[in-house]
CSV table of C-alpha atoms in Angstrom, one decimal:
chain,number,residue,atom,x,y,z
Y,10,UNK,CA,-39.3,8.8,73.9
Y,11,UNK,CA,-42.2,6.6,74.9
Y,12,UNK,CA,-42.0,2.8,74.3
Y,13,UNK,CA,-45.5,3.2,72.8
Y,14,UNK,CA,-44.4,5.7,70.1
Y,15,UNK,CA,-44.4,4.1,66.6
Y,16,UNK,CA,-45.8,0.7,67.7
Y,17,UNK,CA,-48.6,-0.9,65.6
Y,18,UNK,CA,-51.5,-1.8,67.8
Y,19,UNK,CA,-54.6,-3.8,66.7
Y,20,UNK,CA,-57.6,-3.3,69.0
Y,21,UNK,CA,-60.8,-5.4,68.8
Y,22,UNK,CA,-64.1,-4.2,70.1
Y,23,UNK,CA,-62.9,-0.7,69.5
Y,24,UNK,CA,-66.3,1.0,68.8
Y,25,UNK,CA,-67.0,1.8,72.5
Y,26,UNK,CA,-65.8,1.5,76.1
Y,27,UNK,CA,-62.4,0.1,76.8
Y,28,UNK,CA,-61.5,-0.4,73.2
Y,29,UNK,CA,-62.4,3.1,72.2
Y,30,UNK,CA,-60.6,4.6,75.2
Y,31,UNK,CA,-57.5,2.5,74.5
Y,32,UNK,CA,-57.4,3.5,70.8
Y,33,UNK,CA,-57.6,7.2,71.8
Y,34,UNK,CA,-54.9,7.0,74.4
Y,35,UNK,CA,-52.4,4.9,72.4
Y,36,UNK,CA,-52.8,7.1,69.3
Y,37,UNK,CA,-52.2,10.2,71.5
Y,38,UNK,CA,-48.9,8.6,72.5
Y,39,UNK,CA,-47.7,8.0,69.0
Y,40,UNK,CA,-48.9,4.5,68.3
Y,41,UNK,CA,-50.4,3.4,64.9
Y,42,UNK,CA,-53.8,2.0,66.0
Y,43,UNK,CA,-55.7,-0.4,63.8
Y,44,UNK,CA,-59.3,-0.6,65.1
Y,45,UNK,CA,-62.0,-3.1,64.5
Y,46,UNK,CA,-65.6,-3.7,65.6
Y,47,UNK,CA,-68.9,-4.7,64.1
Y,48,UNK,CA,-70.3,-1.1,64.1
Y,49,UNK,CA,-68.7,0.5,61.2
Y,50,UNK,CA,-70.2,4.0,61.7
Y,51,UNK,CA,-68.8,4.1,65.3
Y,52,UNK,CA,-65.3,3.1,63.9
Y,53,UNK,CA,-65.5,5.9,61.3
Y,54,UNK,CA,-66.4,8.4,64.0
Y,55,UNK,CA,-63.5,7.2,66.2
Y,56,UNK,CA,-61.0,7.3,63.4
Y,57,UNK,CA,-62.1,10.9,62.5
Y,58,UNK,CA,-61.6,11.9,66.2
Y,59,UNK,CA,-58.1,10.3,66.3
Y,60,UNK,CA,-57.1,11.9,63.0
Y,61,UNK,CA,-58.3,15.3,64.1
Y,62,UNK,CA,-56.0,15.0,67.1
Y,63,UNK,CA,-53.0,14.2,64.8
Y,64,UNK,CA,-53.1,10.4,65.4
Y,65,UNK,CA,-52.4,7.5,63.1
Y,66,UNK,CA,-55.4,5.2,62.6
Y,67,UNK,CA,-56.8,2.6,60.3
Y,68,UNK,CA,-60.2,0.9,60.7
Y,69,UNK,CA,-62.0,-2.2,59.4
Y,70,UNK,CA,-65.3,-3.8,60.2
Y,71,UNK,CA,-64.7,-6.8,62.3
Y,72,UNK,CA,-66.6,-9.7,63.9
Y,73,UNK,CA,-64.1,-11.5,66.0
Y,74,UNK,CA,-66.2,-14.8,65.8
Y,75,UNK,CA,-65.1,-14.8,62.1
Y,76,UNK,CA,-61.5,-16.0,61.8
Y,77,UNK,CA,-61.2,-14.7,58.2
Y,78,UNK,CA,-62.1,-11.2,59.3
Y,79,UNK,CA,-59.6,-11.4,62.2
Y,80,UNK,CA,-56.9,-12.5,59.8
Y,81,UNK,CA,-57.9,-9.6,57.4
Y,82,UNK,CA,-57.4,-6.9,60.0
Y,83,UNK,CA,-54.0,-8.3,61.0
Y,84,UNK,CA,-53.1,-8.4,57.3
Y,85,UNK,CA,-54.2,-4.7,57.0
Y,86,UNK,CA,-52.0,-3.7,59.8
Y,87,UNK,CA,-49.0,-5.6,58.6
Y,88,UNK,CA,-49.4,-4.5,54.9
Y,89,UNK,CA,-49.7,-0.8,55.8
Y,90,UNK,CA,-47.1,-0.6,58.6
Y,91,UNK,CA,-44.9,-3.6,58.0
Y,92,UNK,CA,-45.4,-5.2,61.4
Y,93,UNK,CA,-47.8,-5.9,64.2
Y,94,UNK,CA,-46.4,-5.1,67.6
Y,95,UNK,CA,-49.5,-5.5,69.9
Y,96,UNK,CA,-52.9,-7.1,69.7
Y,97,UNK,CA,-55.5,-6.1,72.2
Y,98,UNK,CA,-58.2,-8.8,72.3
Y,99,UNK,CA,-60.8,-6.7,73.9
Y,100,UNK,CA,-64.2,-7.6,72.2
Y,101,UNK,CA,-66.7,-9.1,74.6
Y,102,UNK,CA,-70.4,-9.4,75.5
Y,103,UNK,CA,-72.1,-9.9,78.9
Y,104,UNK,CA,-75.8,-10.8,78.6
Y,105,UNK,CA,-76.1,-12.1,82.2
Y,106,UNK,CA,-79.0,-14.3,83.4
Y,107,UNK,CA,-79.7,-17.1,85.9
Y,108,UNK,CA,-78.9,-20.5,84.5
Y,109,UNK,CA,-82.4,-21.6,85.0
Y,110,UNK,CA,-83.6,-19.0,82.5
Y,111,UNK,CA,-82.0,-21.2,79.9
Y,112,UNK,CA,-81.0,-18.4,77.6
Y,113,UNK,CA,-79.0,-20.8,75.5
Y,114,UNK,CA,-78.5,-18.4,72.5
Y,115,UNK,CA,-76.9,-15.9,74.9
Y,116,UNK,CA,-74.7,-18.5,76.4
Y,117,UNK,CA,-73.5,-19.4,72.9
Y,118,UNK,CA,-72.9,-15.8,72.0
Y,119,UNK,CA,-70.7,-15.3,75.1
Y,120,UNK,CA,-68.7,-18.4,74.2
Y,121,UNK,CA,-68.3,-17.3,70.6
Y,122,UNK,CA,-67.2,-13.7,71.3
Y,123,UNK,CA,-65.5,-14.0,74.6
Y,124,UNK,CA,-63.5,-17.2,74.1
Y,125,UNK,CA,-63.5,-17.9,70.4
Y,126,UNK,CA,-62.9,-14.3,69.6
Y,127,UNK,CA,-59.7,-14.3,71.8
Y,128,UNK,CA,-58.5,-17.5,70.2
Y,129,UNK,CA,-59.1,-16.0,66.7
Y,130,UNK,CA,-57.0,-13.0,67.7
Y,131,UNK,CA,-54.2,-15.4,68.8
Y,132,UNK,CA,-54.5,-17.5,65.7
Y,133,UNK,CA,-54.4,-14.5,63.4
Y,134,UNK,CA,-51.6,-12.6,65.1
Y,135,UNK,CA,-49.3,-15.2,66.5
Y,136,UNK,CA,-47.8,-16.4,63.2
Y,137,UNK,CA,-46.9,-12.8,62.4
Y,138,UNK,CA,-45.3,-12.2,65.8
Y,139,UNK,CA,-43.4,-15.5,65.6
Y,140,UNK,CA,-42.0,-14.5,62.2
Y,141,UNK,CA,-40.9,-11.1,63.3
Y,142,UNK,CA,-39.7,-12.6,66.6
Y,143,UNK,CA,-41.4,-9.9,68.7
Y,144,UNK,CA,-44.9,-8.9,69.8
Y,145,UNK,CA,-47.3,-8.4,72.6
Y,146,UNK,CA,-50.6,-10.2,73.1
Y,147,UNK,CA,-53.0,-8.5,75.5
Y,148,UNK,CA,-56.2,-10.2,76.4
Y,149,UNK,CA,-58.9,-8.4,78.3
Y,150,UNK,CA,-60.7,-10.6,80.8
Y,151,UNK,CA,-62.6,-9.4,83.9
Y,152,UNK,CA,-62.7,-9.8,87.7
Y,153,UNK,CA,-65.2,-12.4,86.6
Y,154,UNK,CA,-62.1,-14.5,85.8
Y,155,UNK,CA,-61.4,-14.9,89.6
Y,156,UNK,CA,-64.8,-15.3,91.2
Y,157,UNK,CA,-68.3,-16.3,90.1
Y,158,UNK,CA,-71.4,-14.3,91.0
Y,159,UNK,CA,-75.1,-15.1,90.6
Y,160,UNK,CA,-76.5,-14.6,87.0
Y,161,UNK,CA,-72.9,-14.5,85.7
Y,162,UNK,CA,-72.0,-18.2,85.7
Y,163,UNK,CA,-71.5,-18.4,81.9
Y,164,UNK,CA,-69.9,-15.0,81.6
Y,165,UNK,CA,-67.4,-15.8,84.4
Y,166,UNK,CA,-66.7,-19.2,82.8
Y,167,UNK,CA,-65.7,-17.5,79.5
Y,168,UNK,CA,-63.4,-15.1,81.4
Y,169,UNK,CA,-61.9,-17.9,83.4
Y,170,UNK,CA,-61.2,-19.5,80.0
Y,171,UNK,CA,-59.5,-16.3,78.8
Y,172,UNK,CA,-57.4,-16.3,81.9
Y,173,UNK,CA,-56.4,-19.9,81.3
Y,174,UNK,CA,-55.7,-19.4,77.6
Y,175,UNK,CA,-53.5,-16.3,78.4
Y,176,UNK,CA,-51.4,-18.1,81.0
Y,177,UNK,CA,-51.0,-21.1,78.7
Y,178,UNK,CA,-49.9,-18.8,75.9
Y,179,UNK,CA,-47.4,-17.1,78.1
Y,180,UNK,CA,-45.9,-20.4,79.3
Y,181,UNK,CA,-45.7,-21.8,75.7
Y,182,UNK,CA,-44.1,-18.7,74.1
Y,183,UNK,CA,-41.2,-17.9,76.4
Y,184,UNK,CA,-38.9,-15.3,75.0
Y,185,UNK,CA,-39.6,-12.5,72.5
Y,186,UNK,CA,-43.4,-12.4,72.7
Y,187,UNK,CA,-45.0,-10.8,75.7
Y,188,UNK,CA,-48.4,-11.9,77.1
Y,189,UNK,CA,-50.6,-9.8,79.4
Y,190,UNK,CA,-54.0,-10.4,81.0
Y,191,UNK,CA,-55.9,-7.3,81.9
Y,192,UNK,CA,-58.9,-7.9,84.2
Y,193,UNK,CA,-61.1,-4.8,84.8
Y,194,UNK,CA,-63.4,-4.4,87.7
Y,195,UNK,CA,-66.7,-2.5,87.3
Y,196,UNK,CA,-66.0,-0.2,84.4
Y,197,UNK,CA,-68.2,2.2,82.4
Y,198,UNK,CA,-69.1,0.4,79.1
Y,199,UNK,CA,-72.0,-0.8,77.0
Y,200,UNK,CA,-71.7,-4.4,78.2
Y,201,UNK,CA,-74.7,-4.2,80.5
Y,202,UNK,CA,-76.9,-3.0,77.6
Y,203,UNK,CA,-77.0,-6.5,76.3
Y,204,UNK,CA,-78.7,-7.9,79.4
Y,205,UNK,CA,-82.2,-9.1,78.5
Y,206,UNK,CA,-83.0,-10.8,81.9
Y,207,UNK,CA,-84.9,-8.4,84.2
Y,208,UNK,CA,-83.3,-9.8,87.5
Y,209,UNK,CA,-79.8,-9.5,86.1
Y,210,UNK,CA,-80.3,-6.1,84.7
Y,211,UNK,CA,-81.6,-4.7,88.0
Y,212,UNK,CA,-78.6,-6.3,89.9
Y,213,UNK,CA,-76.2,-4.6,87.5
Y,214,UNK,CA,-77.7,-1.2,88.1
Y,215,UNK,CA,-76.7,-1.4,91.7
Y,216,UNK,CA,-73.4,-3.2,91.0
Y,217,UNK,CA,-72.2,-0.5,88.6
Y,218,UNK,CA,-72.8,2.5,90.8
Y,219,UNK,CA,-69.1,3.0,91.4
Y,220,UNK,CA,-67.7,2.3,88.0
Y,221,UNK,CA,-64.2,3.2,86.7
Y,222,UNK,CA,-64.0,5.2,83.5
Y,223,UNK,CA,-62.9,3.2,80.5
Y,224,UNK,CA,-59.8,5.4,80.4
Y,225,UNK,CA,-58.5,3.8,83.6
Y,226,UNK,CA,-58.3,0.4,81.9
Y,227,UNK,CA,-56.8,2.1,78.8
Y,228,UNK,CA,-54.0,3.5,81.1
Y,229,UNK,CA,-53.4,0.0,82.5
Y,230,UNK,CA,-53.0,-1.4,78.9
Y,231,UNK,CA,-50.7,1.4,78.1
Y,232,UNK,CA,-48.6,0.7,81.2
Y,233,UNK,CA,-48.1,-2.9,80.1
Y,234,UNK,CA,-47.1,-1.9,76.5
Y,235,UNK,CA,-44.7,0.9,77.5
Y,236,UNK,CA,-42.4,-1.4,79.6
Y,237,UNK,CA,-39.0,-2.2,78.0
Y,238,UNK,CA,-39.0,-5.3,75.8
Y,239,UNK,CA,-37.4,-7.5,78.5
Y,240,UNK,CA,-40.3,-6.7,81.0
Y,241,UNK,CA,-43.5,-8.7,80.7
Y,242,UNK,CA,-46.4,-7.5,82.8
Y,243,UNK,CA,-48.3,-10.8,83.1
Y,244,UNK,CA,-51.4,-9.8,84.9
Y,245,UNK,CA,-53.2,-6.6,85.9
Y,246,UNK,CA,-56.4,-6.5,88.0
Y,247,UNK,CA,-57.9,-3.0,88.1
Y,248,UNK,CA,-60.9,-2.2,90.4
Y,249,UNK,CA,-62.5,0.9,91.6
Y,250,UNK,CA,-61.2,1.7,95.1
Y,251,UNK,CA,-64.7,1.2,96.5
Y,252,UNK,CA,-65.1,-2.3,95.0
Y,253,UNK,CA,-64.1,-4.8,97.6
Y,254,UNK,CA,-64.9,-8.0,95.5
């Protein structure tokens, strides 16, 4: 029997990309998935797909920058299934631009979603996991958490922060609660659709020519979850074979 079967997994940013692929994969392996994102119609479509395949799913509209909404989806999972085994803090945005473009609203949006959203996931889920004395916090970062590229300074800064927060959480928690950082390389997603800067948008067209399917990252997340309780996969970096940096 898979270690995933029967686990209750909350996934943020589940309306597309890695979040959507992860929800489909984990549900197919017997998990109860609780999915959240801002686009309610996309969540409804995903839930219908999972249910049609025989999977177990709940959905709720979620803006991760709102702590009350994050607490509400955790409460939904706990009240319906009695526990929260895994939280996948996946929601993120990537409106790249040179710093000199001074797109301050976009900087703040990245800080709010990419950093504060992860912290809200931890704040909402950690008390539940501490009380049940078990759980698994999975934070999705990026290869941008390891190296900075032009036009991506603020985005990379947010992902460096996620990496630091994840490691700090692992060191503080010790036994019972597992902590994993998953850092995708170039992956098919809608992240690049938020880029308003012409230079950055053209760069990303070239950069993303050899992109992994979102299902590849979903499998990495599943790998971390399916390990026995005494095995904590701390960090996974997943790149396309052709991506050298």
